Amino acid sequence: MNLALSVVMLGAAVLALLAGVVLAVVGLRQRREAAGFGERSEPTTAEVLESLPKDVAMAGEPVTIYYQQLRYRLGERDVEAQTMTGVEPPVPHVGEQVEVRYDPRHPSRVVLASADPVAGAGATSLALARMMLGLGMSLPVAWVVILGIARTL
C-alpha cells in the first residue's frame, strides 16, 4: 500500500512540476508578445463605445479596472475591439476620442496609448506556475514527512 501511495504522490508531484513549467513558458511567451506589441504597434484615434469594469485582487486589496470597447478606422473599414489592458479610474468616457495603439497584423489587439502593454502580461500564468512548481516540490517532502510520522506510530 505504501508503494502505491508513493507512486501516486510522486506522479502528482511530476504532473505539478510539468504544469508549472508549461505555465511558466506560457507566461514568458505572453510577456514577450506584449513587449513585441509595443515595438510593432501603430498609433491611431478611437472612439470609446463602452467601459467594462472588472474586479481584480492585486496584492490582496480588490481593485476595479476598466477595459474599453473601442471603434477606430483602419483604411476603408471600422474595427471594433476591446482593449487588451485595463486601466484604473479615471477612465475615458463613452463617446470620447482617445489615442490608442493597435497591432497591424491583428487589428483587434489594441491598447490605450497611455497604458503599458507589458504591465500585467503573463502575470496570471506566472503566478500559477509558481504555485504549481511549489506544489510539485512540496509533495515529495510532505510524503516523506508523513511516512516518517507513520513509522513512529
JSON list of C-alpha atoms in Angstrom, two decimals, residues 14-70:
[
{"chain": "A", "resi": 14, "resn": "VAL", "atom": "CA", "xyz": [5.75, 15.26, -11.51]},
{"chain": "A", "resi": 15, "resn": "LEU", "atom": "CA", "xyz": [2.45, 16.42, -13.02]},
{"chain": "A", "resi": 16, "resn": "ALA", "atom": "CA", "xyz": [2.50, 19.57, -10.87]},
{"chain": "A", "resi": 17, "resn": "LEU", "atom": "CA", "xyz": [6.09, 20.29, -11.94]},
{"chain": "A", "resi": 18, "resn": "LEU", "atom": "CA", "xyz": [5.22, 19.76, -15.61]},
{"chain": "A", "resi": 19, "resn": "ALA", "atom": "CA", "xyz": [2.17, 22.02, -15.29]},
{"chain": "A", "resi": 20, "resn": "GLY", "atom": "CA", "xyz": [4.38, 24.63, -13.61]},
{"chain": "A", "resi": 21, "resn": "VAL", "atom": "CA", "xyz": [6.91, 24.52, -16.43]},
{"chain": "A", "resi": 22, "resn": "VAL", "atom": "CA", "xyz": [4.18, 24.77, -19.10]},
{"chain": "A", "resi": 23, "resn": "LEU", "atom": "CA", "xyz": [2.54, 27.72, -17.30]},
{"chain": "A", "resi": 24, "resn": "ALA", "atom": "CA", "xyz": [5.92, 29.45, -16.94]},
{"chain": "A", "resi": 25, "resn": "VAL", "atom": "CA", "xyz": [6.60, 29.05, -20.67]},
{"chain": "A", "resi": 26, "resn": "VAL", "atom": "CA", "xyz": [3.12, 30.40, -21.49]},
{"chain": "A", "resi": 27, "resn": "GLY", "atom": "CA", "xyz": [3.60, 33.38, -19.13]},
{"chain": "A", "resi": 28, "resn": "LEU", "atom": "CA", "xyz": [7.01, 34.24, -20.56]},
{"chain": "A", "resi": 29, "resn": "ARG", "atom": "CA", "xyz": [5.63, 33.95, -24.10]},
{"chain": "A", "resi": 30, "resn": "GLN", "atom": "CA", "xyz": [2.79, 36.31, -23.17]},
{"chain": "A", "resi": 31, "resn": "ARG", "atom": "CA", "xyz": [5.29, 38.83, -21.76]},
{"chain": "A", "resi": 32, "resn": "ARG", "atom": "CA", "xyz": [7.47, 38.57, -24.89]},
{"chain": "A", "resi": 33, "resn": "GLU", "atom": "CA", "xyz": [4.40, 39.05, -27.12]},
{"chain": "A", "resi": 34, "resn": "ALA", "atom": "CA", "xyz": [3.37, 42.11, -25.11]},
{"chain": "A", "resi": 35, "resn": "ALA", "atom": "CA", "xyz": [6.86, 43.59, -25.44]},
{"chain": "A", "resi": 36, "resn": "GLY", "atom": "CA", "xyz": [6.77, 42.94, -29.20]},
{"chain": "A", "resi": 37, "resn": "PHE", "atom": "CA", "xyz": [3.39, 44.66, -29.39]},
{"chain": "A", "resi": 38, "resn": "GLY", "atom": "CA", "xyz": [4.96, 47.90, -28.21]},
{"chain": "A", "resi": 39, "resn": "GLU", "atom": "CA", "xyz": [7.56, 47.74, -30.98]},
{"chain": "A", "resi": 40, "resn": "ARG", "atom": "CA", "xyz": [5.25, 46.95, -33.90]},
{"chain": "A", "resi": 41, "resn": "SER", "atom": "CA", "xyz": [2.04, 48.77, -32.89]},
{"chain": "A", "resi": 42, "resn": "GLU", "atom": "CA", "xyz": [0.74, 51.79, -34.77]},
{"chain": "A", "resi": 43, "resn": "PRO", "atom": "CA", "xyz": [-0.97, 54.85, -33.27]},
{"chain": "A", "resi": 44, "resn": "THR", "atom": "CA", "xyz": [-4.49, 55.96, -34.16]},
{"chain": "A", "resi": 45, "resn": "THR", "atom": "CA", "xyz": [-7.54, 57.61, -32.63]},
{"chain": "A", "resi": 46, "resn": "ALA", "atom": "CA", "xyz": [-10.55, 55.58, -31.46]},
{"chain": "A", "resi": 47, "resn": "GLU", "atom": "CA", "xyz": [-14.00, 56.27, -30.08]},
{"chain": "A", "resi": 48, "resn": "VAL", "atom": "CA", "xyz": [-14.91, 54.76, -26.70]},
{"chain": "A", "resi": 49, "resn": "LEU", "atom": "CA", "xyz": [-18.10, 52.72, -27.09]},
{"chain": "A", "resi": 50, "resn": "GLU", "atom": "CA", "xyz": [-18.23, 51.28, -23.57]},
{"chain": "A", "resi": 51, "resn": "SER", "atom": "CA", "xyz": [-16.14, 50.95, -20.40]},
{"chain": "A", "resi": 52, "resn": "LEU", "atom": "CA", "xyz": [-16.31, 47.46, -18.94]},
{"chain": "A", "resi": 53, "resn": "PRO", "atom": "CA", "xyz": [-15.43, 47.08, -15.23]},
{"chain": "A", "resi": 54, "resn": "LYS", "atom": "CA", "xyz": [-13.54, 44.06, -13.91]},
{"chain": "A", "resi": 55, "resn": "ASP", "atom": "CA", "xyz": [-12.75, 43.48, -10.24]},
{"chain": "A", "resi": 56, "resn": "VAL", "atom": "CA", "xyz": [-9.28, 42.08, -9.62]},
{"chain": "A", "resi": 57, "resn": "ALA", "atom": "CA", "xyz": [-7.25, 41.46, -6.49]},
{"chain": "A", "resi": 58, "resn": "MET", "atom": "CA", "xyz": [-3.78, 42.94, -6.70]},
{"chain": "A", "resi": 59, "resn": "ALA", "atom": "CA", "xyz": [-1.67, 42.21, -3.62]},
{"chain": "A", "resi": 60, "resn": "GLY", "atom": "CA", "xyz": [-4.74, 41.48, -1.56]},
{"chain": "A", "resi": 61, "resn": "GLU", "atom": "CA", "xyz": [-6.96, 44.54, -1.98]},
{"chain": "A", "resi": 62, "resn": "PRO", "atom": "CA", "xyz": [-9.64, 44.28, -4.67]},
{"chain": "A", "resi": 63, "resn": "VAL", "atom": "CA", "xyz": [-9.41, 46.92, -7.36]},
{"chain": "A", "resi": 64, "resn": "THR", "atom": "CA", "xyz": [-11.76, 47.71, -10.23]},
{"chain": "A", "resi": 65, "resn": "ILE", "atom": "CA", "xyz": [-10.06, 48.16, -13.58]},
{"chain": "A", "resi": 66, "resn": "TYR", "atom": "CA", "xyz": [-11.81, 49.09, -16.80]},
{"chain": "A", "resi": 67, "resn": "TYR", "atom": "CA", "xyz": [-11.44, 47.72, -20.30]},
{"chain": "A", "resi": 68, "resn": "GLN", "atom": "CA", "xyz": [-12.70, 49.92, -23.12]},
{"chain": "A", "resi": 69, "resn": "GLN", "atom": "CA", "xyz": [-14.73, 48.75, -26.07]},
{"chain": "A", "resi": 70, "resn": "LEU", "atom": "CA", "xyz": [-13.44, 50.90, -28.94]}
]
